[in-house]
GROMACS .gro file of C-alpha atoms in nm:
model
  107
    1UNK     CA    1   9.262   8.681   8.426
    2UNK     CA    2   9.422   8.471   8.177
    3UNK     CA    3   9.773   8.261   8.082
    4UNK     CA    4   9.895   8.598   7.860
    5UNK     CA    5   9.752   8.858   8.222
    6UNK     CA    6   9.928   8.643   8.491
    7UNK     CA    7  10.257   8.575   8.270
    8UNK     CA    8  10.261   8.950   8.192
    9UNK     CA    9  10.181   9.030   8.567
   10UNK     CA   10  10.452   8.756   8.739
   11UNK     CA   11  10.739   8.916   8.525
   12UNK     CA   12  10.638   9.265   8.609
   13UNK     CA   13  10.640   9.176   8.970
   14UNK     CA   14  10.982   8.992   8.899
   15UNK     CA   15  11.116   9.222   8.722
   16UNK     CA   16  11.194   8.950   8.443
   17UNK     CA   17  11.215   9.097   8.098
   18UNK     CA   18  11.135   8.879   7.743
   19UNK     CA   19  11.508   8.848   7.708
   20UNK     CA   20  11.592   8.710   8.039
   21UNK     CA   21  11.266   8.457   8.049
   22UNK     CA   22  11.397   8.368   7.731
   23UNK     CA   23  11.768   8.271   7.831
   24UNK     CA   24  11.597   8.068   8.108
   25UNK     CA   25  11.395   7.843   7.946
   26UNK     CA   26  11.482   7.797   7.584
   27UNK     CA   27  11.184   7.967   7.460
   28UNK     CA   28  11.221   8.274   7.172
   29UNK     CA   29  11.175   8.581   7.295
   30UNK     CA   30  10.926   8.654   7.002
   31UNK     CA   31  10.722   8.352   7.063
   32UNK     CA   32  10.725   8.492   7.471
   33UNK     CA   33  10.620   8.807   7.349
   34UNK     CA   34  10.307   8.638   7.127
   35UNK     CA   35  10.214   8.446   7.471
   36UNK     CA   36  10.227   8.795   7.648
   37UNK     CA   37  10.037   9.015   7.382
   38UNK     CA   38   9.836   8.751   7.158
   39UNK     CA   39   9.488   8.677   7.314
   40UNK     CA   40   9.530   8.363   7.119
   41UNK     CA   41   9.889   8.230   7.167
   42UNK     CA   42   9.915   7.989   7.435
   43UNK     CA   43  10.242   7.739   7.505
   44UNK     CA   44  10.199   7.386   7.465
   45UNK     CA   45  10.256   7.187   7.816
   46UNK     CA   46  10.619   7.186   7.787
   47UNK     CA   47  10.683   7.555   7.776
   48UNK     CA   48  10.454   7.617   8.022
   49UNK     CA   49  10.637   7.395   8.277
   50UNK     CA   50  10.973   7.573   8.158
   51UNK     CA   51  10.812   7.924   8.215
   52UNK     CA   52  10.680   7.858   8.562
   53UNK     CA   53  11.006   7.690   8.649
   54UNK     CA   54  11.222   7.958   8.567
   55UNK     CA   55  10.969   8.185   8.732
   56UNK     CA   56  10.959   7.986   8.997
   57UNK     CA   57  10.636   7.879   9.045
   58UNK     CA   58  10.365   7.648   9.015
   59UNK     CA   59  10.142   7.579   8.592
   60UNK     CA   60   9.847   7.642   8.804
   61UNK     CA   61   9.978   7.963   8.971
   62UNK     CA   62  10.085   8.079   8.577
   63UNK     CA   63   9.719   7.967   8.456
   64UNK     CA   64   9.523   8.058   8.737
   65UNK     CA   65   9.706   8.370   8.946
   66UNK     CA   66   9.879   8.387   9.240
   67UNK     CA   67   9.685   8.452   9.547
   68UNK     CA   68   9.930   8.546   9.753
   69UNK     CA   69  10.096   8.845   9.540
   70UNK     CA   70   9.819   9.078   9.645
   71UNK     CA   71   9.975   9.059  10.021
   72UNK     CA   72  10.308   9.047   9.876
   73UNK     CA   73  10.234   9.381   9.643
   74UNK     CA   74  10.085   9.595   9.973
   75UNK     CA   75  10.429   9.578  10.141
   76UNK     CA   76  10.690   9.783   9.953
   77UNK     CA   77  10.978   9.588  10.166
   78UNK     CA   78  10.791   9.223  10.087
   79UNK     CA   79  10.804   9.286   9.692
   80UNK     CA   80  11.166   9.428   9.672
   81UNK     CA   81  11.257   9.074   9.919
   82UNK     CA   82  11.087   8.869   9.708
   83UNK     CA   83  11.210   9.023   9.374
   84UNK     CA   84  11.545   8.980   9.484
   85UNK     CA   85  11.487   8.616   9.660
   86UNK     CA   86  11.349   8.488   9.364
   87UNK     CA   87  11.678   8.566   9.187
   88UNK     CA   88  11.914   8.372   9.413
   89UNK     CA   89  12.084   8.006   9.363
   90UNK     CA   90  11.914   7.735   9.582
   91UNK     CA   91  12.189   7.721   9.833
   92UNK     CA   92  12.115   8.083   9.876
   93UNK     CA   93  11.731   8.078   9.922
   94UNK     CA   94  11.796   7.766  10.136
   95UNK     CA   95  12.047   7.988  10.388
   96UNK     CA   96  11.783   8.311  10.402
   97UNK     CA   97  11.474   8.068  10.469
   98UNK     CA   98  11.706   7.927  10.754
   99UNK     CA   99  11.777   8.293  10.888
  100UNK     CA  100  11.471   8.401  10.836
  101UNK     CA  101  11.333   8.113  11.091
  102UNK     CA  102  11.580   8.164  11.327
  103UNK     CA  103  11.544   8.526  11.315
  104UNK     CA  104  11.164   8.475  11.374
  105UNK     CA  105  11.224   8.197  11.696
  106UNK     CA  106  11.457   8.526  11.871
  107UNK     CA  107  11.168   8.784  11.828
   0.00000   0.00000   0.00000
């Protein structure tokens, strides 16, 4: 898959729409919508580090695909988590990755 397959597929598994993507990193929500339908549109460096960090990932995980989301996508419960994790402030994420260890250490 390429750039326009994995953007398309990381905000569908978000749930991020043009509009939101678009108040996160600056970027048009026409111009996102020519990366995600136009075989030929692709951002320049700069708004592809803005797009992965306000999805919250890595440039090569945007370019290249996550490997992980296939695991992720076979557990109903793991998706809605990580749709709603993804969404939190840092403080947040920080505080559920600390529960979730300790939760895992009192099995």
């Amino acid at each position: 898959m390429g750039f326009k397959e994995n953007l398309r597929e990381e905000m569908e598994f978000q749930d991020i729409k043009p509009k939101e993507l678009s108040e996160k990193t600056g970027i048009s929500v026409n111009t996102l919508r020519n990366y995600i339908n136009n075989h030929d549109a692709l951002p320049n460096i700069d708004s592809a580090v803005k797009i992965a960090k306000a999805l919250n990932i890595s440039v090569e995980e945007l370019v290249e695909g996550r490997k992980l989301k296939n695991e992720f996508q076979k557990s109903e419960q793991a998706t809605k988590f990580l749709s709603i994790f993804v969404q939190l402030s840092e403080n947040d994420k920080k505080s559920v990755i600390a529960l979730l260890e300790e939760m895992r250490t009192h099995k």
